[in-house]
CSV table of C-alpha atoms in Angstrom, one decimal:
chain,number,residue,atom,x,y,z
A,1,MET,CA,0.0,0.0,0.0
A,2,LYS,CA,2.9,2.4,0.9
A,3,HIS,CA,4.5,1.8,-2.5
A,4,ILE,CA,1.2,2.4,-4.3
A,5,ILE,CA,0.7,5.8,-2.6
A,6,SER,CA,4.3,6.7,-3.3
A,7,LEU,CA,3.7,5.7,-6.9
A,8,LEU,CA,0.5,7.9,-7.1
A,9,PHE,CA,2.3,10.8,-5.6
A,10,PHE,CA,5.1,10.6,-8.1
A,11,ILE,CA,2.6,10.4,-11.0
A,12,VAL,CA,0.7,13.4,-9.7
A,13,PHE,CA,3.9,15.4,-9.1
A,14,PHE,CA,5.2,14.4,-12.5
A,15,SER,CA,2.0,15.4,-14.2
A,16,ILE,CA,2.1,18.9,-12.6
A,17,SER,CA,5.6,19.5,-13.3
A,18,ILE,CA,5.2,18.6,-17.0
A,19,TYR,CA,2.0,20.8,-17.3
A,20,ALA,CA,4.0,23.6,-15.6
A,21,GLN,CA,7.0,23.3,-17.7
A,22,LYS,CA,8.5,26.4,-19.2
A,23,LEU,CA,11.6,27.9,-20.4
A,24,SER,CA,12.9,30.6,-17.8
A,25,LEU,CA,15.1,33.0,-19.7
A,26,ASP,CA,17.2,33.5,-16.5
A,27,GLY,CA,20.7,35.0,-16.4
A,28,GLU,CA,22.2,37.8,-18.2
A,29,TRP,CA,20.5,40.2,-20.7
A,30,LYS,CA,22.0,42.9,-22.7
A,31,PHE,CA,20.6,46.3,-22.8
A,32,ALA,CA,21.4,49.7,-24.4
A,33,GLN,CA,19.7,53.2,-24.4
A,34,GLY,CA,19.1,54.8,-27.7
A,35,ASP,CA,17.2,53.5,-30.7
A,36,ASN,CA,18.4,51.6,-33.7
A,37,LYS,CA,16.1,49.2,-35.7
A,38,ASP,CA,19.1,47.0,-36.4
A,39,ASN,CA,19.1,45.9,-32.8
A,40,SER,CA,16.4,43.4,-33.5
A,41,SER,CA,18.6,41.3,-35.8
A,42,SER,CA,20.2,38.2,-34.7
A,43,ALA,CA,23.3,39.3,-36.6
A,44,PHE,CA,23.8,42.6,-34.5
A,45,ASN,CA,26.8,42.8,-32.3
A,46,ASP,CA,25.8,43.7,-28.8
A,47,ALA,CA,29.2,43.0,-27.2
A,48,ASP,CA,29.6,46.5,-25.8
A,49,TRP,CA,26.0,46.6,-24.3
A,50,LYS,CA,25.5,46.6,-20.5
A,51,ILE,CA,24.4,43.5,-18.5
A,52,ALA,CA,21.3,43.1,-16.2
A,53,ASP,CA,20.1,40.0,-14.6
A,54,ALA,CA,16.6,38.6,-15.8
A,55,GLY,CA,15.1,39.6,-12.5
A,56,ALA,CA,16.6,43.2,-12.4
A,57,LEU,CA,15.4,44.5,-15.9
A,58,ARG,CA,14.4,47.9,-14.4
A,59,TRP,CA,15.8,51.5,-14.6
A,60,ASP,CA,15.0,54.3,-12.5
A,61,LYS,CA,14.8,58.1,-13.5
A,62,LYS,CA,18.5,58.7,-12.6
A,63,ALA,CA,19.6,55.7,-14.9
A,64,LEU,CA,17.5,56.8,-17.7
A,65,SER,CA,18.8,60.4,-17.5
A,66,ASN,CA,22.1,59.1,-19.0
A,67,SER,CA,20.6,59.3,-22.4
A,68,SER,CA,18.3,61.9,-24.3
A,69,SER,CA,16.7,59.1,-26.0
A,70,HIS,CA,13.4,57.6,-24.6
A,71,TYR,CA,14.1,54.1,-25.9
A,72,ILE,CA,15.9,51.1,-24.3
A,73,TRP,CA,16.7,48.0,-26.4
A,74,VAL,CA,17.0,44.6,-24.4
A,75,ARG,CA,18.3,41.4,-26.0
A,76,LYS,CA,19.1,37.9,-25.2
A,77,LYS,CA,20.4,34.8,-27.1
A,78,VAL,CA,18.7,31.6,-26.0
A,79,ILE,CA,18.6,28.0,-27.2
A,80,ILE,CA,15.0,26.8,-27.4
A,81,PRO,CA,15.1,22.9,-27.0
A,82,SER,CA,12.9,20.6,-29.0
A,83,SER,CA,11.7,19.2,-25.9
A,84,LEU,CA,9.6,22.4,-25.6
A,85,LYS,CA,7.5,21.2,-28.4
A,86,PHE,CA,5.6,19.3,-25.8
A,87,GLU,CA,4.5,22.6,-24.4
A,88,LEU,CA,3.6,23.8,-27.9
A,89,ASN,CA,1.4,20.7,-28.5
A,90,LYS,CA,-0.6,21.2,-25.4
A,91,THR,CA,-2.5,24.3,-26.6
A,92,GLY,CA,-1.1,24.7,-30.1
A,93,ALA,CA,1.4,27.5,-29.6
A,94,LEU,CA,4.2,28.9,-27.6
A,95,ALA,CA,4.3,32.4,-26.2
A,96,LEU,CA,6.9,34.8,-24.8
A,97,TYR,CA,5.7,36.2,-21.3
A,98,LEU,CA,7.2,39.4,-19.9
A,99,GLY,CA,4.6,40.8,-17.5
A,100,LYS,CA,3.9,44.5,-17.6
A,101,ILE,CA,6.3,46.8,-19.4
A,102,GLN,CA,6.8,50.6,-18.8
A,103,GLU,CA,5.4,51.8,-21.0
A,104,GLU,CA,5.3,50.7,-24.6
A,105,ASP,CA,7.2,48.0,-26.4
A,106,GLU,CA,7.8,45.9,-29.6
A,107,ALA,CA,9.0,42.3,-29.2
A,108,TYR,CA,11.2,40.5,-31.9
A,109,LEU,CA,12.1,36.8,-32.3
A,110,ASN,CA,15.1,36.3,-34.6
A,111,GLY,CA,14.7,39.8,-36.2
A,112,LYS,CA,10.8,39.4,-36.9
A,113,LEU,CA,8.2,41.4,-35.0
A,114,ILE,CA,6.0,39.0,-32.8
A,115,GLY,CA,4.0,41.7,-31.0
A,116,SER,CA,3.8,45.3,-29.7
A,117,THR,CA,1.8,46.8,-26.8
A,118,SER,CA,1.1,50.6,-26.2
A,119,SER,CA,-0.1,50.4,-22.6
A,120,GLY,CA,1.9,50.0,-19.3
A,121,ASP,CA,-1.1,48.5,-17.7
A,122,LEU,CA,-1.1,45.4,-19.8
A,123,LYS,CA,0.8,42.1,-19.2
A,124,ARG,CA,2.8,41.1,-22.3
A,125,ALA,CA,2.3,37.7,-23.9
A,126,TYR,CA,3.6,37.3,-27.5
A,127,LEU,CA,2.9,34.2,-29.8
A,128,LEU,CA,6.1,32.6,-31.1
A,129,PRO,CA,5.4,31.4,-34.7
A,130,GLU,CA,6.7,28.0,-34.8
A,131,LYS,CA,8.1,28.6,-38.2
A,132,ASN,CA,10.4,31.3,-36.8
A,133,ILE,CA,11.8,29.2,-33.9
A,134,PHE,CA,15.3,27.6,-34.4
A,135,TRP,CA,14.9,24.4,-32.5
A,136,ASP,CA,17.9,23.3,-30.5
A,137,LYS,CA,19.7,26.3,-31.9
A,138,GLU,CA,20.5,29.9,-30.8
A,139,ASN,CA,17.4,32.4,-31.1
A,140,THR,CA,17.6,36.2,-30.4
A,141,ILE,CA,14.9,37.8,-28.4
A,142,ALA,CA,14.8,41.5,-28.6
A,143,ILE,CA,12.7,44.0,-26.9
A,144,ARG,CA,12.4,47.7,-27.9
A,145,ILE,CA,11.0,49.8,-25.0
A,146,LEU,CA,9.6,53.3,-25.2
A,147,HIS,CA,9.5,54.8,-21.7
A,148,TRP,CA,8.3,58.3,-20.5
A,149,GLY,CA,11.5,59.3,-18.7
A,150,TYR,CA,10.2,58.6,-15.1
A,151,GLY,CA,11.5,54.9,-15.0
A,152,SER,CA,11.1,51.7,-16.9
A,153,SER,CA,11.0,48.0,-16.3
A,154,ILE,CA,10.1,44.6,-17.4
A,155,GLY,CA,7.5,43.4,-14.9
A,156,GLU,CA,8.5,39.7,-14.5
A,157,LYS,CA,11.4,37.3,-15.4
A,158,PRO,CA,10.8,36.6,-19.1
A,159,ASN,CA,9.9,33.1,-19.9
A,160,ILE,CA,8.5,30.9,-22.8
A,161,ARG,CA,5.6,28.5,-22.2
A,162,SER,CA,2.4,27.1,-23.6
A,163,ALA,CA,0.3,30.2,-24.9
A,164,THR,CA,-2.8,30.8,-22.9
A,165,PRO,CA,-6.1,31.1,-24.7
A,166,ASP,CA,-6.3,34.9,-24.3
A,167,VAL,CA,-3.2,35.1,-26.5
A,168,MET,CA,-4.5,32.8,-29.1
A,169,PHE,CA,-8.1,34.1,-29.5
A,170,LEU,CA,-8.7,37.8,-29.8
A,171,ILE,CA,-12.2,39.3,-29.8
A,172,SER,CA,-13.4,42.7,-31.2
A,173,THR,CA,-16.6,44.2,-32.5
A,174,SER,CA,-18.0,46.2,-35.4
A,175,GLN,CA,-21.3,47.2,-36.8
A,176,LYS,CA,-23.0,48.0,-40.1
A,177,ASP,CA,-25.8,50.5,-40.9
A,178,VAL,CA,-25.7,52.1,-37.5
A,179,THR,CA,-23.1,53.9,-35.6
A,180,ALA,CA,-22.3,54.3,-31.9
A,181,LYS,CA,-23.2,58.0,-32.1
A,182,GLN,CA,-26.7,57.8,-33.5
A,183,GLN,CA,-30.0,57.0,-31.8
A,184,VAL,CA,-30.8,53.4,-32.8
A,185,LYS,CA,-34.5,53.1,-32.0
A,186,ASN,CA,-36.3,51.2,-34.7
A,187,LYS,CA,-33.1,50.9,-36.8
A,188,THR,CA,-32.0,47.5,-38.0
A,189,GLY,CA,-28.3,47.3,-37.7
A,190,ILE,CA,-25.9,44.4,-38.4
A,191,TYR,CA,-23.8,43.8,-35.3
A,192,ASN,CA,-20.6,41.8,-35.8
A,193,CYS,CA,-18.4,39.8,-33.2
A,194,ILE,CA,-15.0,39.3,-34.6
A,195,VAL,CA,-12.8,36.3,-33.3
A,196,GLN,CA,-9.3,36.0,-34.4
A,197,ASN,CA,-8.0,32.5,-34.2
A,198,LYS,CA,-4.2,32.7,-34.3
A,199,LEU,CA,-3.6,29.0,-34.2
A,200,THR,CA,-3.1,26.8,-37.3
A,201,LYS,CA,-6.1,24.6,-36.6
A,202,GLU,CA,-9.9,25.0,-36.3
A,203,VAL,CA,-11.6,25.2,-32.9
A,204,ASP,CA,-15.2,24.7,-32.0
A,205,ALA,CA,-17.0,27.3,-29.8
A,206,THR,CA,-20.2,28.9,-28.7
A,207,ILE,CA,-21.2,32.4,-28.9
A,208,ILE,CA,-24.0,34.0,-26.8
A,209,THR,CA,-25.2,37.6,-27.8
A,210,LYS,CA,-27.3,39.6,-25.4
A,211,PHE,CA,-29.0,42.8,-26.5
A,212,MET,CA,-29.7,45.0,-23.6
A,213,ASN,CA,-31.3,48.4,-22.9
A,214,ALA,CA,-29.8,51.3,-20.9
A,215,ASN,CA,-30.6,49.5,-17.5
A,216,GLN,CA,-28.8,46.4,-18.9
A,217,HIS,CA,-32.1,44.5,-18.9
A,218,VAL,CA,-31.7,41.8,-21.6
A,219,LEU,CA,-34.0,42.5,-24.7
A,220,LYS,CA,-33.0,39.4,-26.7
A,221,THR,CA,-30.4,36.5,-26.3
A,222,VAL,CA,-29.0,34.6,-29.3
A,223,GLU,CA,-26.8,31.5,-28.9
A,224,ASN,CA,-25.0,29.9,-31.7
A,225,LYS,CA,-22.4,27.0,-32.1
A,226,ILE,CA,-19.5,28.2,-34.2
A,227,THR,CA,-16.3,27.0,-35.6
A,228,LEU,CA,-13.3,29.3,-35.3
A,229,LYS,CA,-11.1,28.9,-38.5
A,230,PRO,CA,-7.3,29.8,-38.3
A,231,ARG,CA,-8.0,33.4,-39.4
A,232,GLU,CA,-10.3,36.2,-38.5
A,233,ASN,CA,-14.0,35.0,-38.0
A,234,VAL,CA,-16.9,37.4,-38.4
A,235,PHE,CA,-20.2,36.5,-36.9
A,236,SER,CA,-23.1,38.8,-37.7
A,237,PHE,CA,-26.3,39.4,-35.9
A,238,PRO,CA,-29.1,41.6,-37.5
A,239,TYR,CA,-31.1,43.3,-34.8
A,240,GLN,CA,-33.7,46.2,-34.6
A,241,SER,CA,-33.7,48.0,-31.3
A,242,PRO,CA,-36.8,49.0,-29.7
A,243,ASN,CA,-35.0,51.6,-27.6
A,244,SER,CA,-32.7,54.7,-28.6
A,245,PHE,CA,-29.9,53.1,-26.6
A,246,LEU,CA,-28.4,49.6,-27.1
A,247,LYS,CA,-25.8,47.5,-25.3
A,248,ILE,CA,-24.5,44.2,-26.7
A,249,GLU,CA,-22.6,41.7,-24.8
A,250,TYR,CA,-20.8,38.9,-26.7
A,251,VAL,CA,-19.7,35.9,-24.7
A,252,VAL,CA,-17.6,33.4,-26.6
A,253,SER,CA,-16.8,30.2,-24.9
A,254,ILE,CA,-14.2,27.6,-26.2
A,255,PRO,CA,-14.7,24.3,-24.2
A,256,SER,CA,-11.6,22.6,-25.4
A,257,TYR,CA,-9.6,25.4,-23.8
A,258,ASN,CA,-12.0,25.8,-20.8
A,259,TYR,CA,-12.0,29.4,-21.9
A,260,THR,CA,-14.7,32.2,-21.8
A,261,VAL,CA,-14.2,35.7,-22.9
A,262,ARG,CA,-16.6,38.7,-22.9
A,263,ARG,CA,-16.7,41.8,-25.3
A,264,ASN,CA,-19.2,44.8,-25.0
A,265,ALA,CA,-20.3,47.3,-27.5
A,266,GLU,CA,-22.5,50.4,-26.9
A,267,TYR,CA,-24.8,52.4,-29.3
A,268,GLY,CA,-27.0,55.5,-29.1
A,269,TYR,CA,-28.5,57.6,-26.4
A,270,THR,CA,-31.8,58.9,-25.1
A,271,ASP,CA,-32.6,62.5,-25.7
A,272,VAL,CA,-33.2,63.9,-22.2
A,273,ALA,CA,-35.4,66.9,-21.6
A,274,TYR,CA,-33.2,68.9,-19.2
A,275,LYS,CA,-34.3,70.3,-16.0
A,276,THR,CA,-32.0,71.8,-13.3
A,277,THR,CA,-31.8,70.0,-10.0
A,278,PRO,CA,-29.9,71.8,-7.2
A,279,PRO,CA,-28.2,70.1,-4.4
A,280,VAL,CA,-30.6,68.8,-1.4
A,281,LEU,CA,-28.4,70.5,1.1
A,282,GLY,CA,-27.0,74.0,0.9
A,283,ASN,CA,-23.7,75.3,2.2
A,284,LYS,CA,-23.4,75.9,5.9
A,285,VAL,CA,-20.7,78.6,5.5
A,286,ARG,CA,-22.1,81.9,4.2
A,287,GLU,CA,-20.6,82.8,0.8
A,288,TYR,CA,-19.4,86.4,0.4
A,289,PHE,CA,-19.6,86.3,-3.3
A,290,SER,CA,-21.9,84.2,-5.4
A,291,PRO,CA,-21.4,84.4,-9.2
A,292,ALA,CA,-24.2,84.7,-11.7
A,293,SER,CA,-25.4,81.3,-13.0
A,294,LEU,CA,-23.6,80.2,-16.2
A,295,ASN,CA,-27.0,80.6,-18.2
A,296,ASN,CA,-27.1,84.2,-17.1
A,297,GLN,CA,-23.5,85.2,-18.1
A,298,THR,CA,-22.5,86.8,-21.3
A,299,ILE,CA,-18.9,86.7,-22.1
A,300,ARG,CA,-17.5,88.7,-25.0
A,301,GLY,CA,-14.0,89.8,-26.2
A,302,TRP,CA,-10.8,88.0,-25.8
A,303,LEU,CA,-12.2,85.5,-23.2
A,304,GLY,CA,-15.4,85.0,-25.1
A,305,ASP,CA,-13.4,84.1,-28.2
A,306,LYS,CA,-11.3,81.6,-26.3
A,307,LEU,CA,-14.5,79.9,-24.8
A,308,LYS,CA,-16.0,79.6,-28.1
A,309,ALA,CA,-12.9,78.1,-29.6
A,310,ASN,CA,-12.9,75.6,-26.6
A,311,LYS,CA,-16.5,74.6,-27.6
A,312,ASP,CA,-16.1,74.5,-31.2
A,313,GLU,CA,-12.5,73.1,-31.6
A,314,ARG,CA,-12.2,70.9,-28.5
A,315,LEU,CA,-15.5,69.8,-27.0
A,316,HIS,CA,-17.2,69.2,-30.2
A,317,LYS,CA,-14.3,67.3,-31.6
A,318,VAL,CA,-13.4,65.2,-28.5
A,319,ASP,CA,-12.8,61.5,-29.4
A,320,GLU,CA,-15.8,60.0,-27.6
A,321,PRO,CA,-15.0,56.4,-28.4
A,322,ALA,CA,-11.3,56.8,-27.1
A,323,LEU,CA,-12.7,58.4,-23.8
A,324,LEU,CA,-15.1,55.4,-23.2
A,325,ALA,CA,-13.2,52.5,-24.6
A,326,GLY,CA,-11.5,51.5,-21.4
A,327,TYR,CA,-14.7,51.5,-19.6
A,328,VAL,CA,-16.8,49.5,-22.1
A,329,ASN,CA,-14.0,47.0,-22.3
A,330,LYS,CA,-11.4,47.0,-19.6
A,331,PRO,CA,-8.5,47.7,-19.1
A,332,GLY,CA,-7.7,51.1,-20.7
A,333,VAL,CA,-4.7,51.9,-22.8
A,334,HIS,CA,-2.9,53.8,-20.0
A,335,PRO,CA,-3.1,54.3,-16.2
A,336,TRP,CA,-5.1,57.5,-16.3
A,337,ILE,CA,-7.1,57.2,-19.4
A,338,GLY,CA,-10.2,57.0,-17.2
A,339,GLU,CA,-10.0,60.7,-16.0
A,340,HIS,CA,-10.9,62.2,-19.3
A,341,VAL,CA,-14.5,61.3,-19.7
A,342,GLY,CA,-15.5,62.9,-16.4
A,343,LYS,CA,-13.6,66.1,-17.2
A,344,PHE,CA,-15.2,66.2,-20.5
A,345,LEU,CA,-18.8,65.9,-18.9
A,346,GLU,CA,-18.2,68.7,-16.4
A,347,ALA,CA,-16.7,71.1,-19.1
A,348,ALA,CA,-19.5,70.2,-21.5
A,349,CYS,CA,-22.2,70.6,-19.0
A,350,ASN,CA,-20.9,73.9,-17.8
A,351,THR,CA,-20.7,75.1,-21.5
A,352,TYR,CA,-24.1,74.0,-22.5
A,353,GLN,CA,-25.5,76.1,-19.5
A,354,ASN,CA,-23.9,79.1,-21.1
A,355,THR,CA,-24.5,78.4,-24.8
A,356,LYS,CA,-27.3,76.0,-25.1
A,357,ASP,CA,-25.6,74.5,-27.9
A,358,GLN,CA,-27.8,71.6,-29.1
A,359,GLU,CA,-24.9,69.6,-30.8
A,360,LEU,CA,-23.0,69.7,-27.4
A,361,LYS,CA,-26.2,68.5,-25.7
A,362,ILE,CA,-26.2,65.4,-27.8
A,363,GLN,CA,-22.5,64.7,-27.0
A,364,ILE,CA,-23.2,65.0,-23.3
A,365,ASP,CA,-26.3,62.8,-23.4
A,366,ARG,CA,-24.6,60.1,-25.3
A,367,THR,CA,-21.2,60.2,-23.3
A,368,ALA,CA,-23.0,60.2,-20.0
A,369,GLN,CA,-25.3,57.5,-20.7
A,370,GLN,CA,-22.7,55.2,-22.3
A,371,LEU,CA,-20.5,55.7,-19.3
A,372,ILE,CA,-23.2,54.8,-17.0
A,373,ALA,CA,-24.1,51.7,-18.9
A,374,SER,CA,-20.4,50.5,-18.5
A,375,GLN,CA,-20.6,50.6,-14.6
A,376,SER,CA,-20.1,47.2,-13.0
A,377,SER,CA,-22.9,45.9,-10.9
A,378,ASP,CA,-20.7,46.4,-7.6
A,379,GLY,CA,-20.6,50.1,-8.6
A,380,TYR,CA,-16.9,50.0,-9.9
A,381,LEU,CA,-16.4,52.7,-12.7
A,382,GLY,CA,-12.8,52.5,-13.6
A,383,THR,CA,-10.8,51.2,-16.4
A,384,TYR,CA,-8.5,48.7,-14.6
A,385,ASP,CA,-8.5,44.9,-14.9
A,386,ASP,CA,-9.8,43.1,-11.7
A,387,GLU,CA,-6.4,42.5,-10.1
A,388,SER,CA,-5.4,46.2,-10.5
A,389,HIS,CA,-8.4,47.8,-8.9
A,390,TRP,CA,-7.5,50.8,-6.6
A,391,THR,CA,-4.0,51.1,-7.8
A,392,SER,CA,-2.2,54.0,-9.6
A,393,TRP,CA,-4.8,56.4,-10.8
A,394,ASP,CA,-8.1,54.4,-10.1
A,395,VAL,CA,-9.5,56.3,-7.3
A,396,TRP,CA,-8.6,59.6,-9.2
A,397,SER,CA,-10.6,58.5,-12.2
A,398,HIS,CA,-13.6,57.6,-10.0
A,399,LYS,CA,-13.3,61.1,-8.7
A,400,TYR,CA,-13.9,62.7,-12.0
A,401,ASN,CA,-16.5,60.3,-13.0
A,402,ILE,CA,-18.6,61.4,-9.9
A,403,ILE,CA,-17.9,65.1,-10.8
A,404,GLY,CA,-19.0,64.4,-14.4
A,405,LEU,CA,-22.0,62.5,-13.4
A,406,LEU,CA,-23.2,65.0,-10.8
A,407,SER,CA,-22.7,67.7,-13.2
A,408,TYR,CA,-24.9,65.9,-15.7
A,409,TYR,CA,-27.5,65.1,-13.0
A,410,GLN,CA,-27.7,68.9,-11.9
A,411,LEU,CA,-28.1,70.0,-15.5
A,412,SER,CA,-30.6,67.4,-16.6
A,413,SER,CA,-32.2,65.8,-13.5
A,414,TYR,CA,-31.3,62.4,-15.2
A,415,LYS,CA,-31.7,60.1,-12.2
A,416,PRO,CA,-29.5,57.4,-13.5
A,417,ALA,CA,-26.6,59.6,-13.3
A,418,LEU,CA,-27.2,60.2,-9.7
A,419,ALA,CA,-27.7,56.5,-9.2
A,420,ALA,CA,-24.4,55.7,-10.8
A,421,ALA,CA,-22.6,58.4,-8.7
A,422,GLU,CA,-24.1,56.8,-5.6
A,423,LYS,CA,-23.1,53.3,-6.5
A,424,ALA,CA,-19.5,54.5,-7.2
A,425,GLY,CA,-19.6,56.5,-3.8
A,426,ASN,CA,-20.9,53.3,-2.1
A,427,LEU,CA,-18.1,51.3,-3.4
A,428,LEU,CA,-15.4,53.9,-2.2
A,429,CYS,CA,-17.0,54.0,1.3
A,430,SER,CA,-17.0,50.1,1.6
A,431,THR,CA,-13.5,49.8,0.1
A,432,PHE,CA,-11.6,52.3,2.0
A,433,GLY,CA,-11.6,52.9,5.8
A,434,THR,CA,-10.2,51.7,9.0
A,435,GLY,CA,-12.5,48.8,9.3
A,436,LYS,CA,-11.5,45.1,9.1
A,437,GLY,CA,-10.4,44.4,5.4
A,438,GLN,CA,-10.7,47.9,4.3
A,439,LEU,CA,-7.9,49.6,2.4
A,440,ASP,CA,-5.8,52.7,3.3
A,441,ILE,CA,-6.8,55.3,0.8
A,442,ILE,CA,-3.4,57.0,1.2
A,443,LYS,CA,-1.9,53.8,-0.5
A,444,ALA,CA,-4.3,53.8,-3.3
A,445,GLY,CA,-2.5,56.3,-5.6
A,446,THR,CA,0.5,58.6,-6.2
A,447,HIS,CA,1.7,61.9,-4.8
A,448,VAL,CA,1.7,60.6,-1.2
A,449,GLY,CA,-2.0,59.8,-1.4
A,450,MET,CA,-3.0,63.4,-2.6
A,451,ALA,CA,-4.2,61.9,-6.0
A,452,ALA,CA,-6.6,59.4,-4.3
A,453,THR,CA,-7.8,61.8,-1.3
A,454,SER,CA,-8.6,64.4,-3.9
A,455,VAL,CA,-11.9,62.4,-4.3
A,456,LEU,CA,-13.0,64.4,-1.1
A,457,ASP,CA,-14.4,67.2,-3.3
A,458,PRO,CA,-16.9,65.2,-5.3
A,459,MET,CA,-17.9,63.1,-2.2
A,460,VAL,CA,-18.8,66.3,-0.4
A,461,ASP,CA,-21.1,67.1,-3.4
A,462,LEU,CA,-22.5,63.7,-3.3
A,463,TYR,CA,-23.5,64.2,0.3
A,464,ARG,CA,-25.0,67.4,-0.7
A,465,PHE,CA,-27.1,66.1,-3.5
A,466,THR,CA,-28.3,63.1,-1.4
A,467,ALA,CA,-28.1,64.0,2.3
A,468,ASN,CA,-26.8,60.6,3.0
A,469,LYS,CA,-24.5,61.1,6.0
A,470,LYS,CA,-22.4,58.0,5.0
A,471,TYR,CA,-20.7,60.2,2.3
A,472,LEU,CA,-20.0,62.9,5.0
A,473,ASP,CA,-18.4,60.3,7.3
A,474,PHE,CA,-16.3,59.1,4.5
A,475,CYS,CA,-15.1,62.8,3.9
A,476,TYR,CA,-14.2,63.0,7.6
A,477,TYR,CA,-12.2,59.6,7.1
A,478,ILE,CA,-10.4,61.2,4.2
A,479,THR,CA,-9.3,64.4,6.1
A,480,GLU,CA,-8.2,62.2,9.0
A,481,SER,CA,-6.2,60.0,6.7
A,482,PHE,CA,-4.1,63.1,5.7
A,483,ASN,CA,-2.2,62.4,9.0
A,484,ASN,CA,-1.7,58.6,8.4
A,485,LYS,CA,1.8,57.3,8.3
A,486,ASN,CA,3.3,58.5,5.0
A,487,GLY,CA,0.2,60.7,4.4
A,488,PRO,CA,0.5,64.3,3.0
A,489,ARG,CA,-0.1,66.0,6.4
A,490,ILE,CA,-1.6,68.9,4.4
A,491,ILE,CA,-3.7,70.1,7.3
A,492,SER,CA,-1.5,69.5,10.3
A,493,THR,CA,1.5,71.3,8.8
A,494,LEU,CA,-0.3,74.4,8.0
A,495,ASP,CA,1.2,77.5,9.3
A,496,SER,CA,-1.2,79.3,11.5
């Protein structure tokens, strides 16, 4: 019996070890600052380049200041053993894994581009085409990094292993006969889910398409069994929306890889009849100066010209899809992409009050409603993936979203805007604090906590619009947190 147990343990251990097999690219890597496309070539001579260990591929601001170039090239020569074909056969492909890179990069295998990424928030995983691998021979891996001057790094020790499904199957959307910017009520559009199969074989899958209204109530569901050919596959769904706003969720499941991926698309807006709603609570401190409301101001001359230019050349021309992309499908393309939609909404609402520009009103309705429809059920309204919530500029972006939504609510009385702001506020209140399991807001961002704690401003406004004391208590928590260890101490150090 003892021998049987030992044998079973060996089999299980051996199976786990084989499945987890990878080629760790440990040891020395070569690096150099500056940019030269020849650096990707296997024949390039990097003998005079500096050396860094695989676990120390990072450079601080001081190290980067040695060069005026914002590029770093990193190279390593490695023998890829034919035994790794076992890993390739597991899923059908091998991939180079690098973790997150600050900020943008291109990766090459033996001089051929295998992938690129323009966001420091995304983990890198690049397929290695089997035809480009020199089995049991020397291969050259080269990475061209573009940094922003503040520091740069490769997030994890580079390694080669079986490609995961998210690298092999890429999903996107498109549409025909409708656009995201028009109202879609009673319009029949062709809505496309595009799945790129980067393997060399066909794979069976299922796609479930859900058509939803602005409240994310499902209007129609379509389920199809599909075959993903080794190319770009387009699956089309004609649909006539009964509403002026439409959200579509595509869910693609690939049983042989135990993999499910979702992709969202949003179209249209509701034309809201605006009616101003003031805060429920007034200010307790008497104001010595109260400016005229924006709809009662007439601004001419140099300043008037600049405000008109801002409306016509900036607000009217803002790239709405780019502002919303990281919300509709997370993550966003860079850490603070989320702040811009809230800023746009506040500026646009203020400008509309002053000008009553109807084209701008359409933009406000469309942008606010598509932002609201992207909110997660728990209230999260950021652009980060699940494992990165409340890092970097996440709270900062929530701040601007609450500002923008409250501006829209005050201007229009559109209740879903207030509800979305409350859901985001509730999540902040439950996430940060001094209770068991809660996070320290000082540690949730940059600038000694100043970025994250600046959410104080809209949380005060949220209290004034709702009279919910929970938001006021959270504001007190923020002011008290200024004196936390490593906090900014912006109140206690004031010179009386």
